[in-house]
PDB file of C-alpha atoms in Angstrom:
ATOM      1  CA  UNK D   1      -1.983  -8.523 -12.293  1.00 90.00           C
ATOM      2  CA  UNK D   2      -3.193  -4.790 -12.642  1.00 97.00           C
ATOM      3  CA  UNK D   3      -5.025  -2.816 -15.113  1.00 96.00           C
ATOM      4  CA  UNK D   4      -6.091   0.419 -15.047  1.00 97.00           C
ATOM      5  CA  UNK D   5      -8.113   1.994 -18.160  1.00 97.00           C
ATOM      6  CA  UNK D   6      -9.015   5.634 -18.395  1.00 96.00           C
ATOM      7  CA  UNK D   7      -9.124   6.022 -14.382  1.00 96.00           C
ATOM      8  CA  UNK D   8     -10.806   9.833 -13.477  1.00 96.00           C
ATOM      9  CA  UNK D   9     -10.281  10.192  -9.630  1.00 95.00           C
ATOM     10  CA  UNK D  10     -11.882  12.994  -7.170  1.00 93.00           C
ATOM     11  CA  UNK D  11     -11.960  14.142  -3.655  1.00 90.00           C
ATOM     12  CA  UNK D  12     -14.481  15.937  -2.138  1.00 87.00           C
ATOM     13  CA  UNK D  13     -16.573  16.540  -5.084  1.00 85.00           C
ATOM     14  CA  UNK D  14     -13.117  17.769  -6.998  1.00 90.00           C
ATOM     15  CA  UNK D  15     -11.885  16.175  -9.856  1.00 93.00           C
ATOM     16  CA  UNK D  16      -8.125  15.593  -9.413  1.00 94.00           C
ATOM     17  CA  UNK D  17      -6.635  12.795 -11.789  1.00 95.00           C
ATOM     18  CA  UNK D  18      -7.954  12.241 -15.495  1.00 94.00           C
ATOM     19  CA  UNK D  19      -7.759   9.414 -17.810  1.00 96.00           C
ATOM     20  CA  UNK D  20      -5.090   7.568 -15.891  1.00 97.00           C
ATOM     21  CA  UNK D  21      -3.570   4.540 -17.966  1.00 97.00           C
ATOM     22  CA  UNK D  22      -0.998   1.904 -16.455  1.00 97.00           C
ATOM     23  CA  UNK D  23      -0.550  -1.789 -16.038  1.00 96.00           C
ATOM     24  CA  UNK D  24       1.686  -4.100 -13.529  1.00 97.00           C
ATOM     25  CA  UNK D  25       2.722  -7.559 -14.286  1.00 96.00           C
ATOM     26  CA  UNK D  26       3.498 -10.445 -11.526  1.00 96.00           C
ATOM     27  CA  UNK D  27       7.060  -9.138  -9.991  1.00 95.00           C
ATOM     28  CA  UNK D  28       7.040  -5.668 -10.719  1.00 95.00           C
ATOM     29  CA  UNK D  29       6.432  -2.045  -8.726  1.00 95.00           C
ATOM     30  CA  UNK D  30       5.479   1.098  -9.586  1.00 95.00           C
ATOM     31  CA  UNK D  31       5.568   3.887  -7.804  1.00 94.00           C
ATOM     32  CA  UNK D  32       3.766   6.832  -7.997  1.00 95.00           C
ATOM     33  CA  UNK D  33       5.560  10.295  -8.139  1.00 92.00           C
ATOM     34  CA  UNK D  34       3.565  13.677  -7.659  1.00 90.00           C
ATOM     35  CA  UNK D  35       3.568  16.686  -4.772  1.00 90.00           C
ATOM     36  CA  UNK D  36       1.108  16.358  -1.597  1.00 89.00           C
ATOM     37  CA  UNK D  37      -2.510  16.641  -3.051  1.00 90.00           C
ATOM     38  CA  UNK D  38      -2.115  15.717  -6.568  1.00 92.00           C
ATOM     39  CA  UNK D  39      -3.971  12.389  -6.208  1.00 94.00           C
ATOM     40  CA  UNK D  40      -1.822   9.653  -5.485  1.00 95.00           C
ATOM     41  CA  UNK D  41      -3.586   8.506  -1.772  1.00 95.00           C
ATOM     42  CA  UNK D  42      -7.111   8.752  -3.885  1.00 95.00           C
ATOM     43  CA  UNK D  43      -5.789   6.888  -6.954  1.00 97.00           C
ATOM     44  CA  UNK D  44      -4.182   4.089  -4.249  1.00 97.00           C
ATOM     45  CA  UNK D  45      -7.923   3.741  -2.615  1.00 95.00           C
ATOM     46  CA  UNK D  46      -9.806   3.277  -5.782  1.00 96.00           C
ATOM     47  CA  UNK D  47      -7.362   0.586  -6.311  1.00 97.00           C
ATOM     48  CA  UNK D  48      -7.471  -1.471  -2.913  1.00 94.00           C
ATOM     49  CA  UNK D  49     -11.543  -1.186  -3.904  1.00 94.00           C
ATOM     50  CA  UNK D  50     -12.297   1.478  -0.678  1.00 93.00           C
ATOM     51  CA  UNK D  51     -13.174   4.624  -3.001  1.00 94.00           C
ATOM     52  CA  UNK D  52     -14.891   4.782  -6.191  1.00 95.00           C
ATOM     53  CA  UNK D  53     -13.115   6.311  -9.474  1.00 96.00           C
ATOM     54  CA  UNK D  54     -15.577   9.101 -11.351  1.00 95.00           C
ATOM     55  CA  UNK D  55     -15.023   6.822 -14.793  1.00 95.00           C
ATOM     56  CA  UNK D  56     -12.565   4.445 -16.314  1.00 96.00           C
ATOM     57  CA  UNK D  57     -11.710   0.264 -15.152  1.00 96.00           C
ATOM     58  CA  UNK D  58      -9.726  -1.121 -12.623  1.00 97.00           C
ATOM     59  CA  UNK D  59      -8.784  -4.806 -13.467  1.00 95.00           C
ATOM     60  CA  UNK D  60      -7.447  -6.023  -9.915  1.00 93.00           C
ATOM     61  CA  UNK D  61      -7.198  -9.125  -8.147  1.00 91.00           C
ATOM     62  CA  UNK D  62     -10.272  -9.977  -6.041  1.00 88.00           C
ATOM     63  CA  UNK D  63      -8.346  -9.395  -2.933  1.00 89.00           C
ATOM     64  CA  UNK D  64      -5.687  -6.618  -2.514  1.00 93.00           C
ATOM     65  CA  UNK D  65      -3.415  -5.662   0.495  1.00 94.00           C
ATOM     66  CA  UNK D  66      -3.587  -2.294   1.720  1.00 94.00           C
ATOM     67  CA  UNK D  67      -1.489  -0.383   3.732  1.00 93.00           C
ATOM     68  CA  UNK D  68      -1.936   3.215   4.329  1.00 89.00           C
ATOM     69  CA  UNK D  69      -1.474   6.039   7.108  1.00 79.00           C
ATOM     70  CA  UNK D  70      -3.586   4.226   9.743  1.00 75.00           C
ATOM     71  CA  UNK D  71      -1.420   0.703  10.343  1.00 73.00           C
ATOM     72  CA  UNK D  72      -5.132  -1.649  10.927  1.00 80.00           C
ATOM     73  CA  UNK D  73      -4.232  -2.664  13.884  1.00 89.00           C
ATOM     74  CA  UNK D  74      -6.354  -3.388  17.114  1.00 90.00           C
ATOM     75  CA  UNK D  75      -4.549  -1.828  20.170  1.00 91.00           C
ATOM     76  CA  UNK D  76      -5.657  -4.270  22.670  1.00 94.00           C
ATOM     77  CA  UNK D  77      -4.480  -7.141  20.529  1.00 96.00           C
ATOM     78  CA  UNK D  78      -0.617  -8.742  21.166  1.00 96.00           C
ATOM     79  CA  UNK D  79       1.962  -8.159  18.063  1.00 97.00           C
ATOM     80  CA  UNK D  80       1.054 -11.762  17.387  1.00 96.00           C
ATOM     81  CA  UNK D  81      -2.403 -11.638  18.203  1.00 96.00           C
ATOM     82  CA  UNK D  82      -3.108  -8.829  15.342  1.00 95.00           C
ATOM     83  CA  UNK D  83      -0.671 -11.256  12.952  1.00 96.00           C
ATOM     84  CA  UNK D  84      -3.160 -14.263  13.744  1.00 95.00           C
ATOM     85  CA  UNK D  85      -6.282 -11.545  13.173  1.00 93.00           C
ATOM     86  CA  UNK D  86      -5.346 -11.093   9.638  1.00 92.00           C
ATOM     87  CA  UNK D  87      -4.114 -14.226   8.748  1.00 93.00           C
ATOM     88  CA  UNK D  88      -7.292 -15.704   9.494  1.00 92.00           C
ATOM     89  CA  UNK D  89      -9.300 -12.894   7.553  1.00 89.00           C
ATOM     90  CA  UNK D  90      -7.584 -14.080   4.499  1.00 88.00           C
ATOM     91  CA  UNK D  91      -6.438 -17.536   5.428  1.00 85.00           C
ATOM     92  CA  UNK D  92      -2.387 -16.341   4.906  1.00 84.00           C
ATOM     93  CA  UNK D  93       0.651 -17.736   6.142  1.00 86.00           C
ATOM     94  CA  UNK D  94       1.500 -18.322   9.697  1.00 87.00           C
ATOM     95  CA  UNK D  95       2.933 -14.924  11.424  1.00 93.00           C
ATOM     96  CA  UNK D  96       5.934 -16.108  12.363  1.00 90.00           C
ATOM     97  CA  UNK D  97       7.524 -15.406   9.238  1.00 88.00           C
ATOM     98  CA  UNK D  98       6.162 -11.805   9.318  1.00 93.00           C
ATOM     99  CA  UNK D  99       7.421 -11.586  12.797  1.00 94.00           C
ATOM    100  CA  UNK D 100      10.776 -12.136  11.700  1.00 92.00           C
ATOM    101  CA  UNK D 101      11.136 -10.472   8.806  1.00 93.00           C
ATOM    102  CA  UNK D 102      10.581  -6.898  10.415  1.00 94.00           C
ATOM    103  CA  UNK D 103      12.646  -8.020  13.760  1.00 93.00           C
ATOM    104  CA  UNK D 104       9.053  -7.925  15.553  1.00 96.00           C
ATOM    105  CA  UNK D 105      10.129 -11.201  17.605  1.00 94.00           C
ATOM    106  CA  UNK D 106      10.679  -9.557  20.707  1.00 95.00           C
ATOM    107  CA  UNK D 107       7.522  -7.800  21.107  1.00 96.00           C
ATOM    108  CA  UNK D 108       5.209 -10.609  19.814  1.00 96.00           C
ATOM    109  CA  UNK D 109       3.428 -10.364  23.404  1.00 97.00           C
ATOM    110  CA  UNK D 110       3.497  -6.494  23.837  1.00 96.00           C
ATOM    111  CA  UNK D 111       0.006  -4.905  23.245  1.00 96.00           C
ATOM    112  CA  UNK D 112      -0.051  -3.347  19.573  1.00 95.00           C
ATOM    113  CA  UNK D 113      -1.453   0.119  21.512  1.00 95.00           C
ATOM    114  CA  UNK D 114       2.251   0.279  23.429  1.00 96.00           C
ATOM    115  CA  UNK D 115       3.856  -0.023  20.469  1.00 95.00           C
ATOM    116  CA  UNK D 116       6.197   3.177  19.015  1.00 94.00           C
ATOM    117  CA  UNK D 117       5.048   4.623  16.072  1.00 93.00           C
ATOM    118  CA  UNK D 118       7.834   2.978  14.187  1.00 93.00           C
ATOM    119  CA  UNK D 119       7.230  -0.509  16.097  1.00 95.00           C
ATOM    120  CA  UNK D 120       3.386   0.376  15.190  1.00 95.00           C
ATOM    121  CA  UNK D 121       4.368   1.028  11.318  1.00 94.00           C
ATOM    122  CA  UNK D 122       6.777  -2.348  11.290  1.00 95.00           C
ATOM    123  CA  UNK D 123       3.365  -4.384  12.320  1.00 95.00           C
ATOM    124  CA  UNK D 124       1.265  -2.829   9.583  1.00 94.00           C
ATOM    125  CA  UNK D 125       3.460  -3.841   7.021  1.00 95.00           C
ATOM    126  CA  UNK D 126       4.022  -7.063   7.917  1.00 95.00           C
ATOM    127  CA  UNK D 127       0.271  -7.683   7.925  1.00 93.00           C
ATOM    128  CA  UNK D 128       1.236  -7.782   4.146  1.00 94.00           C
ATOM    129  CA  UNK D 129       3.124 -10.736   4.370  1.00 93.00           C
ATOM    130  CA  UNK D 130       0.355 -12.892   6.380  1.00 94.00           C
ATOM    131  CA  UNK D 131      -2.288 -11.499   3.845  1.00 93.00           C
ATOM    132  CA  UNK D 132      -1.354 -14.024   0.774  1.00 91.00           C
ATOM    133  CA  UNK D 133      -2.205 -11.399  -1.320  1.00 94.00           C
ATOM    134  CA  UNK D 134      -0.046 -11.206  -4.221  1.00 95.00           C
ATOM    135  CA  UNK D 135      -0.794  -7.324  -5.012  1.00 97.00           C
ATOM    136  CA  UNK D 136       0.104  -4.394  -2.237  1.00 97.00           C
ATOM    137  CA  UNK D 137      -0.915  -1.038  -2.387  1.00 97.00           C
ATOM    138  CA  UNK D 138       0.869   1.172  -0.206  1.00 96.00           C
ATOM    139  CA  UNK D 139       0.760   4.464   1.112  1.00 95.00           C
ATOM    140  CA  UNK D 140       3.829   6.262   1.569  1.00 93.00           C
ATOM    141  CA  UNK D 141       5.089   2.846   3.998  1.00 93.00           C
ATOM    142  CA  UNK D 142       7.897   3.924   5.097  1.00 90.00           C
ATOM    143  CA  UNK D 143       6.604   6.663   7.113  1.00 89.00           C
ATOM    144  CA  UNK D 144       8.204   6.500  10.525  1.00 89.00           C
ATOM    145  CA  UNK D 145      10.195   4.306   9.910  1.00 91.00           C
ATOM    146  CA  UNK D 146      14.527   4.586  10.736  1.00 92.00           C
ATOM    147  CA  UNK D 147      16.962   3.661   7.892  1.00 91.00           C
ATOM    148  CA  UNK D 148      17.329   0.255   9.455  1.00 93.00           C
ATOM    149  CA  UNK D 149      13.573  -0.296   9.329  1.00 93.00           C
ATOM    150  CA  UNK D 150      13.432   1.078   5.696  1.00 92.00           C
ATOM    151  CA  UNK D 151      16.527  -1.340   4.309  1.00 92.00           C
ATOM    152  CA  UNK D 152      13.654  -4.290   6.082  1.00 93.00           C
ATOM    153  CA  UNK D 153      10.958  -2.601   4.181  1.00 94.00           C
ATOM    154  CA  UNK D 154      12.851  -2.928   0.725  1.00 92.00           C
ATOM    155  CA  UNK D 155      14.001  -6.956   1.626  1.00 94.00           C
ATOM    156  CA  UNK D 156      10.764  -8.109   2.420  1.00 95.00           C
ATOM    157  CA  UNK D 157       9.326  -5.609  -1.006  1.00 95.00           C
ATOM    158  CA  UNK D 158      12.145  -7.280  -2.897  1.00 94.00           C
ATOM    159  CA  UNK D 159      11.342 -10.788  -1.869  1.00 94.00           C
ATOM    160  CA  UNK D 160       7.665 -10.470  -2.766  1.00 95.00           C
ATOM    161  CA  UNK D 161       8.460  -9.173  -5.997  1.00 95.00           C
ATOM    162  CA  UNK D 162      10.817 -12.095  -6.639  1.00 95.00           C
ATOM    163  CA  UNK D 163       8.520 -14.484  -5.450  1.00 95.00           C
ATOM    164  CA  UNK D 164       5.723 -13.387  -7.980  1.00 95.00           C
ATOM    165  CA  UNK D 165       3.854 -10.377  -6.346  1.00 96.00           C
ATOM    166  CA  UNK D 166       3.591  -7.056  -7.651  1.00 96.00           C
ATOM    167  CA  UNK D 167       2.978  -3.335  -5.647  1.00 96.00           C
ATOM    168  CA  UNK D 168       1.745   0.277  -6.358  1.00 97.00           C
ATOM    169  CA  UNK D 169       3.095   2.198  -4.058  1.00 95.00           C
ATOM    170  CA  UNK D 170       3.250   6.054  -3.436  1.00 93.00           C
ATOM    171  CA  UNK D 171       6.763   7.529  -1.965  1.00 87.00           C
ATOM    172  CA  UNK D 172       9.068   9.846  -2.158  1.00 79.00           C
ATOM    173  CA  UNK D 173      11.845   7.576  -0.955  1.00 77.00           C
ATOM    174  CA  UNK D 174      14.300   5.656  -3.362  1.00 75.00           C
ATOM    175  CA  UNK D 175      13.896   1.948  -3.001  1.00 68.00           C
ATOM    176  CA  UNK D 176      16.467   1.068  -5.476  1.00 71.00           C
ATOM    177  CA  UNK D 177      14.166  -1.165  -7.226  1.00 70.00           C
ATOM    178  CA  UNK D 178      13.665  -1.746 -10.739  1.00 70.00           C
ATOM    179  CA  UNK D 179      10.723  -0.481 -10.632  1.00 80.00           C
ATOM    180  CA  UNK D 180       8.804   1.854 -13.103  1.00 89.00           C
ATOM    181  CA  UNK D 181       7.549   4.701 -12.301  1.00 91.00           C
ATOM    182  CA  UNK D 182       4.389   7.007 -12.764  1.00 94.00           C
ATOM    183  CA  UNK D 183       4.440  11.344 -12.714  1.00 94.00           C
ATOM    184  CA  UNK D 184       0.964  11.788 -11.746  1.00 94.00           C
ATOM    185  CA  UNK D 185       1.671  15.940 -12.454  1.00 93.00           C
ATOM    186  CA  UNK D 186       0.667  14.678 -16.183  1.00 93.00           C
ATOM    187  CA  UNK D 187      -2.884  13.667 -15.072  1.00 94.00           C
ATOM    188  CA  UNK D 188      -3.603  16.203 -12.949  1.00 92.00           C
ATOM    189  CA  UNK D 189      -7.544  17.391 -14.011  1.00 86.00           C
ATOM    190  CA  UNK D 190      -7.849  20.717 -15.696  1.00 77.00           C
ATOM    191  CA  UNK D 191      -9.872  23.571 -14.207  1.00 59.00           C
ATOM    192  CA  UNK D 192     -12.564  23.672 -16.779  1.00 52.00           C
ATOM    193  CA  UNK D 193     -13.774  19.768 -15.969  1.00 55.00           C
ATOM    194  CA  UNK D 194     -16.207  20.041 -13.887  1.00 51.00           C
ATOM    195  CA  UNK D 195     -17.333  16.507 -11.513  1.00 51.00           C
ATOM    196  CA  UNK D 196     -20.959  16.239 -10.612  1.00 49.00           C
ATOM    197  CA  UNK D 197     -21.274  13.584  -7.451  1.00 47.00           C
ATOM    198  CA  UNK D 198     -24.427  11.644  -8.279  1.00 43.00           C
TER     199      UNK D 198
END
């Protein structure tokens, strides 16, 4: 499902991850451990193909789901309306099974830009579900989000797992998954490597 070979990753002309080496198979997670700055949000973006890694492969599906700090949404757009948006970008399933699975039902006609933050996060991630992609790469997704909201999180997670799908995620919350995980602290670049931006 995933490959990564040898990954370097900077950020603003600094060199923060070197020679990264992991894989994911169909139905499994890994999440990425690390304190604020080491890496992880770059290392997630060179991933989902929206930043370039300084050397090394990325073997990735052609298309990936992303979710990050900014939700994608279109403010003007119904709950449903933004569902439909995406599921016709990538010809997914039908939103009404995204709708329920993060109890969005009840707002399906509410503008996305009068949503709470947490209502706002809950839509984001279920633009996941009507993505068909079978890889997610997500950014700290639970962000906002109440307890109730998480356990939803982790069942819908779960169920894509199960049903073949695999993740990367960054977090600092236990999912109880069986999922592996990766201490980005033992990447980390050393002072004397020096990144020229070409």
């Amino acid at each position: 499902m995933l490959q990564v070979s040898n990954l370097s990753v900077a950020r603003g002309g600094k060199l923060l991850l070197h020679d990264v080496s992991f894989s994911v198979q169909p139905g499994q997670a890994l999440v990425l451990r690390g304190a604020n700055g080491v890496g992880k949000t770059s290392l997630l973006r060179c991933i989902a193909g929206l930043q370039t890694p300084t050397s090394g492969i990325i073997l990735a599906p052609e298309t990936v789901a992303y979710a990050a700090h900014a939700d994608g949404l279109k403010g003007q757009l119904s709950v449903l309306e933004n569902l439909k948006f995406w599921a016709d970008i990538y010809g997914g399933p039908r939103p009404d099974v995204a709708l329920n699975s993060y109890s969005l039902g009840n707002l399906a006609y509410q503008p996305a830009a009068n949503l709470s933050a947490g209502q706002q996060r809950r839509l984001g991630l279920a633009r996941m579900l009507v993505t068909g992609c079978r890889l997610w790469v997500l950014d700290e997704p639970t962000v906002s989000l109440d307890v109730q909201n998480v356990a939803l999180f982790r069942k819908v997670l779960k169920a894509h797992l199960q049903g073949g799908g695999a993740a990367v995620l960054a977090t600092h919350i236990d999912f109880e998954l069986l999922a592996e995980s990766l201490d980005l602290t033992n990447y980390i670049a050393s002072v004397d490597m020096i990144f020229f931006h070409v």
